[in-house]
CSV table of C-alpha atoms in Angstrom, one decimal:
chain,number,residue,atom,x,y,z
A,1,MET,CA,15.8,-3.0,-15.6
A,2,SER,CA,13.6,0.0,-16.6
A,3,PRO,CA,14.7,3.5,-15.6
A,4,LYS,CA,13.3,4.8,-12.3
A,5,ASN,CA,10.3,7.2,-12.9
A,6,PRO,CA,9.1,9.1,-9.8
A,7,GLU,CA,6.0,10.1,-11.7
A,8,LYS,CA,4.8,6.5,-11.7
A,9,MET,CA,5.0,6.5,-7.9
A,10,VAL,CA,3.0,9.8,-7.8
A,11,MET,CA,0.4,8.5,-10.1
A,12,ALA,CA,0.0,5.2,-8.2
A,13,THR,CA,-0.3,7.1,-4.9
A,14,ALA,CA,-2.9,9.5,-6.5
A,15,TYR,CA,-4.8,6.5,-7.8
A,16,ALA,CA,-4.8,4.9,-4.3
A,17,MET,CA,-6.0,8.1,-2.8
A,18,ALA,CA,-8.8,8.5,-5.3
A,19,MET,CA,-9.9,4.9,-4.7
A,20,ALA,CA,-9.8,5.4,-0.9
A,21,ASP,CA,-11.8,8.6,-1.1
A,22,GLY,CA,-14.5,7.9,-3.6
A,23,GLY,CA,-13.8,4.6,-5.2
A,24,VAL,CA,-13.4,6.1,-8.7
A,25,GLY,CA,-10.0,5.7,-10.4
A,26,THR,CA,-10.7,7.4,-13.7
A,27,PRO,CA,-7.8,9.4,-15.1
A,28,ARG,CA,-9.7,12.6,-14.8
A,29,VAL,CA,-10.3,12.0,-11.0
A,30,VAL,CA,-6.8,10.7,-10.4
A,31,ARG,CA,-5.4,14.0,-11.8
A,32,LEU,CA,-7.1,15.9,-9.0
A,33,TYR,CA,-5.1,14.0,-6.5
A,34,VAL,CA,-1.6,14.3,-8.1
A,35,ASP,CA,-0.4,17.4,-6.1
A,36,ASP,CA,-1.6,15.9,-2.8
A,37,ALA,CA,0.0,12.6,-3.7
A,38,ARG,CA,3.3,14.2,-4.3
A,39,LYS,CA,3.2,15.9,-0.9
A,40,VAL,CA,2.2,12.7,0.8
A,41,LEU,CA,5.1,10.8,-0.7
A,42,ILE,CA,7.6,13.5,0.2
A,43,ASP,CA,6.3,13.7,3.8
A,44,VAL,CA,6.5,9.9,4.2
A,45,LEU,CA,10.0,9.8,2.8
A,46,LYS,CA,11.2,12.6,5.1
A,47,ALA,CA,9.6,11.0,8.1
A,48,ALA,CA,11.2,7.6,7.2
A,49,LYS,CA,14.6,9.3,6.8
A,50,ARG,CA,14.3,11.1,10.1
A,51,GLN,CA,13.5,7.9,11.9
A,52,LYS,CA,16.3,6.1,10.0
A,53,TRP,CA,14.1,3.5,8.3
A,54,GLU,CA,15.6,1.4,5.6
A,55,LEU,CA,13.2,0.9,2.6
A,56,SER,CA,13.1,-2.9,3.2
A,57,GLU,CA,12.4,-2.4,6.9
A,58,LEU,CA,9.6,0.0,6.2
A,59,LEU,CA,8.0,-2.3,3.6
A,60,MET,CA,8.2,-5.2,6.0
A,61,ALA,CA,6.6,-3.2,8.8
A,62,LEU,CA,3.8,-1.8,6.6
A,63,ASP,CA,3.1,-5.0,4.6
A,64,PRO,CA,4.3,-8.0,6.7
A,65,PRO,CA,4.4,-11.4,4.9
A,66,LYS,CA,1.3,-13.5,5.6
A,67,PRO,CA,2.0,-17.0,7.0
A,68,ARG,CA,1.3,-19.8,4.5
A,69,PRO,CA,-1.6,-22.0,5.6
A,70,GLN,CA,-0.8,-25.6,6.3
A,71,PRO,CA,-2.2,-28.1,3.8
A,72,TRP,CA,-4.8,-29.4,6.2
A,73,GLU,CA,-6.1,-26.0,7.2
A,74,LYS,CA,-7.9,-25.5,3.9
A,75,TYR,CA,-10.1,-28.5,4.6
A,76,GLN,CA,-11.1,-27.3,8.1
A,77,ASP,CA,-14.5,-25.7,8.8
A,78,PRO,CA,-14.6,-21.9,8.8
A,79,PRO,CA,-14.6,-20.2,12.2
A,80,PRO,CA,-18.1,-19.7,13.6
A,81,ARG,CA,-19.9,-16.4,12.9
A,82,ARG,CA,-20.7,-14.1,15.7
A,83,GLY,CA,-23.6,-11.7,15.7
A,84,PRO,CA,-27.2,-11.8,14.6
């Protein structure tokens, strides 16, 4: 198991913020988001601790597992489109 590196979390958060803001994830742009990403991570962790979330519970709440489609569902017609 590799050692835990909080900077990787900060960089991943900064990258996600850059992509959400402008859609450009170049290293130069990502560096602009590093300070804000660190603050976001700290605030999220403090809020989770205050509300007594376990990491696994928080992950499950934010990213619930998707139900696996049944084998026959992939052969069904797509749902009808609405709109013009």
